[in-house]
Coordinates of C-alpha atoms in Angstrom, one line a residue:
Chain A
M1 CA -2.1 42.4 51.6
S2 CA -3.0 39.9 54.3
I3 CA -0.3 37.7 55.9
Q4 CA -2.3 34.6 55.4
S5 CA -1.1 32.1 52.9
I6 CA -3.3 31.6 49.8
K7 CA -4.1 28.6 47.6
V8 CA -5.1 28.5 44.0
G9 CA -7.8 26.3 42.5
A10 CA -7.2 23.0 40.8
S11 CA -8.3 23.9 37.3
P12 CA -5.8 22.5 34.8
E13 CA -5.6 25.9 33.0
V14 CA -4.5 27.7 36.1
Q15 CA -2.1 24.9 37.0
Y16 CA -0.6 24.8 33.5
L17 CA 0.0 28.6 33.4
L18 CA 1.5 28.6 36.9
R19 CA 3.9 25.8 35.9
V20 CA 5.3 28.2 33.3
G21 CA 4.9 31.4 35.2
D22 CA 6.5 29.9 38.4
S23 CA 9.4 28.6 36.3
C24 CA 10.0 32.2 35.0
L25 CA 9.7 33.7 38.5
V26 CA 11.9 31.1 40.3
L27 CA 14.6 31.2 37.7
A28 CA 14.5 35.0 37.7
Q29 CA 15.1 34.9 41.5
R30 CA 18.0 32.5 41.1
I31 CA 19.6 34.5 38.3
S32 CA 19.1 37.8 40.1
E33 CA 21.3 36.4 42.9
W34 CA 24.2 37.1 40.6
C35 CA 23.5 40.8 40.7
G36 CA 26.7 42.3 42.1
H37 CA 28.5 39.0 42.0
G38 CA 29.0 38.4 38.2
P39 CA 32.6 37.5 37.2
I40 CA 32.8 40.6 35.0
L41 CA 30.6 43.8 34.9
E42 CA 29.2 42.9 31.4
E43 CA 28.0 39.6 32.6
D44 CA 26.6 41.0 35.8
L45 CA 24.5 43.3 33.6
A46 CA 23.5 40.5 31.2
L47 CA 22.3 38.2 34.0
S48 CA 20.3 41.0 35.7
N49 CA 18.7 41.9 32.3
M50 CA 17.7 38.3 31.7
A51 CA 16.3 38.0 35.2
L52 CA 14.2 41.1 34.5
D53 CA 12.9 39.6 31.3
L54 CA 11.9 36.5 33.1
L55 CA 10.3 38.4 35.9
G56 CA 8.3 40.4 33.4
Q57 CA 7.1 37.2 31.7
A58 CA 6.2 35.8 35.2
R59 CA 4.2 38.9 36.1
A60 CA 2.1 38.6 33.0
L61 CA 1.4 34.9 33.4
L62 CA 0.7 35.2 37.1
T63 CA -1.7 38.1 36.5
H64 CA -3.5 36.0 33.9
A65 CA -3.5 32.8 36.0
A66 CA -5.0 34.8 39.0
K67 CA -7.7 36.1 36.7
L68 CA -8.6 32.6 35.5
D69 CA -8.5 31.4 39.1
G70 CA -11.2 33.9 39.9
Q71 CA -10.5 34.4 43.6
G72 CA -9.6 38.0 43.2
H73 CA -5.9 37.6 43.8
D74 CA -3.2 39.5 41.9
E75 CA 0.3 38.8 40.7
D76 CA 1.9 40.0 44.0
Q77 CA -0.3 37.8 46.1
L78 CA 0.4 34.8 44.0
A79 CA 4.2 35.4 44.2
F80 CA 4.4 36.4 47.9
L81 CA 1.6 34.5 49.7
R82 CA 1.7 31.0 48.2
D83 CA 3.6 28.4 50.2
E84 CA 6.0 26.0 48.8
R85 CA 3.5 23.3 47.9
Q86 CA 1.5 25.8 45.9
Y87 CA 4.5 26.6 43.6
L88 CA 4.4 24.5 40.5
N89 CA 7.8 25.1 38.8
P90 CA 10.0 22.1 37.9
V91 CA 12.6 21.5 40.5
V92 CA 15.5 22.4 38.2
M93 CA 14.5 26.1 38.4
E94 CA 15.0 26.3 42.2
L95 CA 18.4 24.6 42.5
P96 CA 20.9 27.0 44.1
R97 CA 22.7 29.1 41.5
G98 CA 26.0 27.1 41.8
D99 CA 29.0 28.4 40.1
F100 CA 29.1 30.3 36.8
A101 CA 29.2 27.2 34.7
F102 CA 26.2 25.7 36.5
T103 CA 24.2 29.0 36.0
Q104 CA 25.0 29.2 32.3
L105 CA 24.3 25.6 31.5
R106 CA 20.9 25.8 33.3
N107 CA 20.2 29.1 31.6
F108 CA 20.9 27.5 28.2
A109 CA 18.8 24.5 28.9
V110 CA 15.8 26.5 30.3
A111 CA 16.0 29.2 27.6
S112 CA 16.0 26.5 24.9
W113 CA 13.0 24.9 26.5
L114 CA 11.2 28.2 27.0
L115 CA 11.9 29.3 23.4
L116 CA 10.2 26.1 22.1
L117 CA 7.4 26.5 24.6
W118 CA 6.7 30.2 23.8
R119 CA 6.7 29.4 20.1
R120 CA 3.9 26.9 20.7
L121 CA 2.1 29.2 23.1
E122 CA 1.9 31.9 20.4
Q123 CA -0.8 29.6 18.9
S124 CA -2.6 29.3 22.2
S125 CA -6.4 29.3 22.2
D126 CA -6.2 31.9 25.0
A127 CA -5.5 35.2 23.3
E128 CA -3.8 36.7 26.4
V129 CA -1.4 33.7 26.6
A130 CA -0.6 34.1 22.9
A131 CA 0.1 37.8 23.3
I132 CA 2.5 37.2 26.3
A133 CA 4.2 34.4 24.3
G134 CA 4.6 36.7 21.2
K135 CA 6.7 39.1 23.3
A136 CA 8.6 36.5 25.3
V137 CA 9.6 34.4 22.4
K138 CA 11.9 37.1 21.1
E139 CA 13.5 37.6 24.6
A140 CA 14.1 33.8 25.0
A141 CA 16.0 33.7 21.7
Y142 CA 18.5 36.3 23.0
H143 CA 18.8 34.4 26.3
Q144 CA 19.4 31.1 24.6
Q145 CA 22.1 32.5 22.3
H146 CA 23.9 34.2 25.1
A147 CA 24.0 31.2 27.4
A148 CA 25.0 28.9 24.4
D149 CA 28.0 31.1 23.8
W150 CA 29.1 30.6 27.4
V151 CA 28.5 26.8 27.4
V152 CA 30.8 26.6 24.4
R153 CA 33.3 29.0 25.8
L154 CA 33.6 27.2 29.1
G155 CA 33.2 23.7 27.9
D156 CA 35.9 24.3 25.2
G157 CA 38.0 26.6 27.4
S158 CA 40.6 25.9 30.1
E159 CA 41.0 22.7 32.0
E160 CA 39.3 24.3 35.0
S161 CA 36.3 25.7 33.0
A162 CA 35.8 22.4 31.2
T163 CA 35.9 20.5 34.5
R164 CA 33.3 22.8 36.0
M165 CA 31.1 22.6 32.9
K166 CA 31.2 18.8 33.0
A167 CA 30.3 18.8 36.7
A168 CA 27.4 21.1 36.0
L169 CA 26.2 18.9 33.2
A170 CA 26.4 15.8 35.4
T171 CA 24.4 17.5 38.2
L172 CA 21.8 19.1 36.0
W173 CA 21.1 16.4 33.5
P174 CA 18.7 14.3 35.5
Y175 CA 16.7 17.3 36.5
F176 CA 15.9 18.2 32.9
N177 CA 13.6 15.1 32.8
E178 CA 10.8 17.0 34.5
L179 CA 10.7 19.5 31.6
F180 CA 9.2 16.8 29.5
E181 CA 6.9 14.9 31.9
V182 CA 3.4 13.9 30.9
D183 CA 0.4 14.2 33.2
A184 CA -3.3 15.1 33.3
V185 CA -2.8 18.9 33.6
D186 CA -0.6 18.7 30.5
A187 CA -3.0 16.6 28.6
A188 CA -5.9 18.8 29.4
A189 CA -4.1 21.9 28.3
A190 CA -3.1 20.3 25.0
E191 CA -6.6 19.1 24.4
R192 CA -8.1 22.6 24.9
G193 CA -5.4 24.2 22.8
L194 CA -4.1 26.3 25.7
G195 CA -0.6 25.0 25.2
P196 CA 1.5 21.9 24.2
A197 CA 2.0 18.8 26.3
W198 CA 5.6 19.5 27.3
V199 CA 6.8 16.1 26.0
E200 CA 6.2 17.4 22.4
L201 CA 9.1 19.8 22.9
K202 CA 11.6 17.1 23.8
D203 CA 13.1 16.2 20.4
D204 CA 13.7 19.8 19.3
W205 CA 15.2 20.6 22.7
R206 CA 17.5 17.6 22.6
A207 CA 18.7 18.6 19.1
A208 CA 19.6 22.2 20.2
F209 CA 21.2 20.9 23.4
A210 CA 23.3 18.3 21.5
E211 CA 24.4 20.9 19.0
V212 CA 25.9 23.1 21.6
L213 CA 27.4 20.3 23.7
R214 CA 29.1 19.0 20.6
E215 CA 30.6 22.4 19.9
A216 CA 31.6 22.6 23.6
G217 CA 33.4 19.3 23.3
L218 CA 31.1 17.8 26.0
E219 CA 29.4 14.4 25.9
C220 CA 25.7 14.1 26.2
P221 CA 25.0 12.1 29.3
K222 CA 23.0 8.9 29.2
D223 CA 19.3 9.0 29.9
S224 CA 18.5 9.0 33.6
A225 CA 15.4 7.6 35.3
F226 CA 15.5 10.3 38.0
Q227 CA 12.2 12.0 38.6
T228 CA 11.3 15.2 40.4
H229 CA 7.8 16.6 41.0
G230 CA 8.0 20.3 41.3
R231 CA 5.1 20.6 38.9
K232 CA 2.9 18.9 41.5
G233 CA 4.3 21.1 44.3
I234 CA 6.7 18.6 45.6
H235 CA 10.0 20.5 45.8
S236 CA 13.6 20.1 46.8
E237 CA 15.0 21.2 50.2
H238 CA 16.1 24.4 48.5
M239 CA 12.7 25.8 47.7
G240 CA 11.6 26.8 51.1
H241 CA 14.8 28.7 51.7
M242 CA 14.5 30.5 48.4
L243 CA 10.9 31.5 49.2
A244 CA 11.9 32.8 52.6
T245 CA 14.2 35.3 50.8
L246 CA 11.7 36.1 48.1
Q247 CA 8.7 36.5 50.4
Y248 CA 10.2 37.9 53.5
L249 CA 9.3 41.5 53.1
Q250 CA 5.6 40.9 52.4
R251 CA 5.3 38.3 55.2
A252 CA 7.0 40.6 57.7
Y253 CA 5.3 43.8 56.5
P254 CA 2.0 42.7 54.9
G255 CA 1.0 45.0 52.1
G256 CA 4.2 47.1 52.4
R257 CA 4.8 49.3 49.3
W258 CA 7.8 51.1 48.0
Chain B
M1 CA -15.3 65.9 34.7
S2 CA -14.8 66.8 31.1
S3 CA -17.3 69.7 31.3
S4 CA -14.5 72.3 31.3
L5 CA -13.2 71.0 28.0
P6 CA -14.8 71.9 24.6
M7 CA -16.4 68.6 23.5
A8 CA -17.6 70.0 20.3
N9 CA -14.2 70.3 18.8
T10 CA -13.3 66.6 19.1
C11 CA -10.9 66.6 16.3
G12 CA -8.9 69.5 17.5
R13 CA -8.8 68.1 21.0
L14 CA -7.3 64.8 19.9
E15 CA -4.9 66.6 17.6
A16 CA -3.8 68.8 20.6
A17 CA -3.4 65.7 22.7
W18 CA -1.3 64.0 20.0
E19 CA 0.8 67.1 19.9
V20 CA 1.6 66.7 23.6
L21 CA 2.1 63.0 23.3
R22 CA 4.6 63.4 20.6
Q23 CA 6.8 65.5 22.9
I24 CA 7.2 62.9 25.7
P25 CA 10.7 61.6 25.9
D26 CA 11.6 58.0 26.6
P27 CA 12.8 57.9 30.2
E28 CA 15.8 55.6 29.5
V29 CA 16.8 57.0 26.2
P30 CA 15.6 60.6 26.5
V31 CA 16.9 61.6 23.1
I32 CA 14.0 60.0 21.4
T33 CA 10.3 60.3 22.2
L34 CA 7.8 57.6 23.0
A35 CA 6.1 58.1 19.7
E36 CA 9.4 57.7 17.8
L37 CA 10.1 54.6 19.7
G38 CA 6.8 53.2 18.3
I39 CA 5.1 52.3 21.6
V40 CA 2.2 54.7 21.4
R41 CA -0.4 52.6 19.5
D42 CA -3.5 54.7 19.7
L43 CA -5.2 57.7 21.3
R44 CA -8.9 57.7 21.8
E45 CA -11.5 59.9 23.3
T46 CA -13.5 58.7 26.3
A47 CA -16.4 60.1 28.2
G48 CA -14.1 61.6 30.9
G49 CA -11.0 62.3 29.0
L50 CA -8.6 60.1 26.9
E51 CA -7.5 56.6 26.5
V52 CA -3.9 56.0 25.5
V53 CA -2.9 52.6 24.1
L54 CA 0.7 51.7 24.8
T55 CA 2.6 48.6 24.0
P56 CA 5.5 47.4 26.2
T57 CA 8.9 47.0 24.7
Y58 CA 10.4 44.2 26.8
S59 CA 8.4 42.0 29.3
G60 CA 10.6 43.2 32.1
C61 CA 11.3 46.7 31.1
P62 CA 11.5 48.6 34.4
A63 CA 10.5 51.9 32.7
T64 CA 7.0 50.6 31.8
E65 CA 5.4 52.1 34.9
L66 CA 7.4 55.3 34.7
I67 CA 6.3 55.8 31.1
Q68 CA 2.7 55.4 32.1
D69 CA 3.2 58.1 34.9
D70 CA 4.8 60.4 32.4
V71 CA 1.9 60.0 29.9
R72 CA -0.7 60.6 32.7
K73 CA 1.1 63.7 33.9
A74 CA 1.6 65.2 30.4
L75 CA -2.0 64.7 29.4
A76 CA -3.6 65.7 32.8
A77 CA -5.1 68.8 31.2
F78 CA -7.3 66.7 28.9
G79 CA -9.3 65.1 31.8
E80 CA -9.0 61.5 33.0
V81 CA -6.3 59.6 31.3
E82 CA -6.8 55.9 31.0
I83 CA -3.9 53.7 29.9
T84 CA -4.3 50.5 28.2
L85 CA -1.4 48.1 27.8
Q86 CA -1.7 46.2 24.6
R87 CA 0.6 43.2 24.1
A88 CA -0.4 42.0 20.7
P89 CA 0.9 42.6 18.2
A90 CA 4.2 42.5 20.1
W91 CA 6.4 45.7 19.8
T92 CA 9.3 45.4 17.4
T93 CA 12.3 47.7 16.8
D94 CA 11.0 47.9 13.2
W95 CA 8.4 50.4 14.6
I96 CA 11.1 52.9 15.6
S97 CA 10.7 55.8 13.2
D98 CA 13.3 57.1 10.7
E99 CA 13.6 60.2 12.8
G100 CA 14.0 58.1 15.9
R101 CA 16.8 56.2 14.3
R102 CA 18.6 59.3 13.2
K103 CA 18.4 60.7 16.7
L104 CA 19.7 57.5 18.2
K105 CA 22.7 57.5 15.9
D106 CA 23.5 61.2 16.6
Y107 CA 23.3 60.4 20.3
G108 CA 25.9 57.6 19.9
I109 CA 23.6 54.6 19.9
A110 CA 23.7 52.4 16.8
P111 CA 20.1 52.1 15.6
P112 CA 18.7 48.5 15.2
G113 CA 18.9 46.7 11.9
P114 CA 15.8 45.1 10.5
V115 CA 14.4 42.2 12.5
A116 CA 15.3 39.0 10.7
S117 CA 12.3 37.7 8.9
G118 CA 11.2 34.1 9.0
A119 CA 10.6 33.7 12.7
G120 CA 10.6 30.1 13.6
Q121 CA 13.7 29.3 11.7
P122 CA 16.2 27.4 13.7
I123 CA 18.5 29.7 15.6
R124 CA 22.2 29.6 14.7
L125 CA 23.7 28.8 18.1
V126 CA 27.3 28.4 17.1
H127 CA 29.7 29.9 14.4
R128 CA 28.1 33.3 14.4
A129 CA 31.3 35.2 15.3
S130 CA 31.9 36.7 11.9
L131 CA 28.3 37.9 11.4
S132 CA 28.8 41.3 13.1
K133 CA 29.7 44.1 10.8
L134 CA 28.1 46.9 12.7
A135 CA 29.1 50.5 11.8
C136 CA 30.4 52.7 14.6
P137 CA 27.9 55.5 15.2
R138 CA 30.7 57.9 15.9
C139 CA 33.3 57.4 13.1
G140 CA 31.4 55.1 10.8
S141 CA 34.1 52.3 10.7
D142 CA 32.8 48.8 10.6
N143 CA 35.8 47.5 12.4
T144 CA 33.8 46.9 15.6
E145 CA 33.3 44.1 18.1
K146 CA 30.6 43.0 20.5
L147 CA 31.5 43.2 24.2
S148 CA 28.2 41.9 25.5
A149 CA 24.8 41.1 24.2
F150 CA 23.2 42.9 27.1
G151 CA 24.1 46.5 27.9
S152 CA 22.9 49.0 30.5
T153 CA 19.3 48.1 29.6
A154 CA 17.9 44.9 28.1
C155 CA 17.2 46.6 24.8
K156 CA 20.8 47.4 24.1
A157 CA 24.1 45.5 23.5
L158 CA 27.6 46.8 24.2
Y159 CA 30.1 47.2 21.4
R160 CA 33.4 48.9 20.9
C161 CA 35.0 50.5 17.8
M162 CA 38.5 49.3 17.0
A163 CA 39.1 52.3 14.8
C164 CA 38.2 55.2 17.0
R165 CA 38.5 53.2 20.2
E166 CA 35.2 54.4 21.5
P167 CA 32.7 52.1 23.2
F168 CA 29.1 52.4 22.0
E169 CA 25.7 50.8 22.4
Y170 CA 23.6 49.0 19.9
F171 CA 19.8 49.0 20.0
K172 CA 19.2 45.3 19.4
P173 CA 16.7 44.3 16.8
L174 CA 13.7 42.6 18.5

């Protein structure tokens, strides 16, 4: 593997698939930071397992995106040799892991979103994407359920846990907007039957989110006008630091193998 | 490459290869074989040897590569072994054989129940606590409780039996 950074082409198919694949990869990285730091052993294992599922989904999507991109790259090159601006995940995925309430609320929100997305991608005009989604949809259902339990348990728990869950909700809420933004890449994917325009997932996502918040005794925040643009490669200040950790080994020892 | 192998007896050769395949244990739950787990989808003859079609269990299962190595090694005598990973249709625990389920239970892992039909139904996110009535694989009591939805591997959940006080794992329906 060369040490040179790489870029992917501008085709909407590749961009669309990387938005999803990078979301899985970046969230997997953030969740895996809990390995060895979970509040209890069972939760340490659960978070690591979910990170592994997400990483597996990312590998499949990055492999396929690289093939469509046609420059001869593979999943590893896409993961380790793209610079920040070439990563296309929504910003919410890259935010630091925060406390346990923050992690569980983000996991719940993203798993609910991915579950809806995978269900639609099962009908993709691209057979490989449909096959990847067919597997991932079952995994996302477990992730969603697990995180929903924690949101309820913490939101409806002690004063301390409820305070933390409320703070997580206030911080995260504006970042969820990007999961439902509309743009040309999105529109092209929808038109070609590759996958849905993300805005089509919004109503169902809101319903699932509201159900769990209600049970957790939390109030749904008001709509926010806040915008982020990770899908276009414009990231938060946290992304570069996270990539430095994720990419260090391959940048320092190009092509190094286990 | 295949010249040393009797090409005439194709049927016997495939059958012999299946015989070998059927013996390969799953690396993470070695009490059952890959075939019993339902991940061996097909075995075909190629010009230079064999093609084995496997289907992954979980997207991120770390055993996937190890399984491929095990299959390659076990079938090395049959020439070149080509492994094809087939994602669709997605693997389901419904493909675990009856024999596989019996072995899991004897080993102390509760075998998976049937996968709920009607995918696409809304998921029940709250008020599910009373749904679990899983029988303990050791003493048979259904006085059990879930400790965690994720166990030592992604495919298993952690439970404990309140009757015999033993912890056990549950192979989750997927």
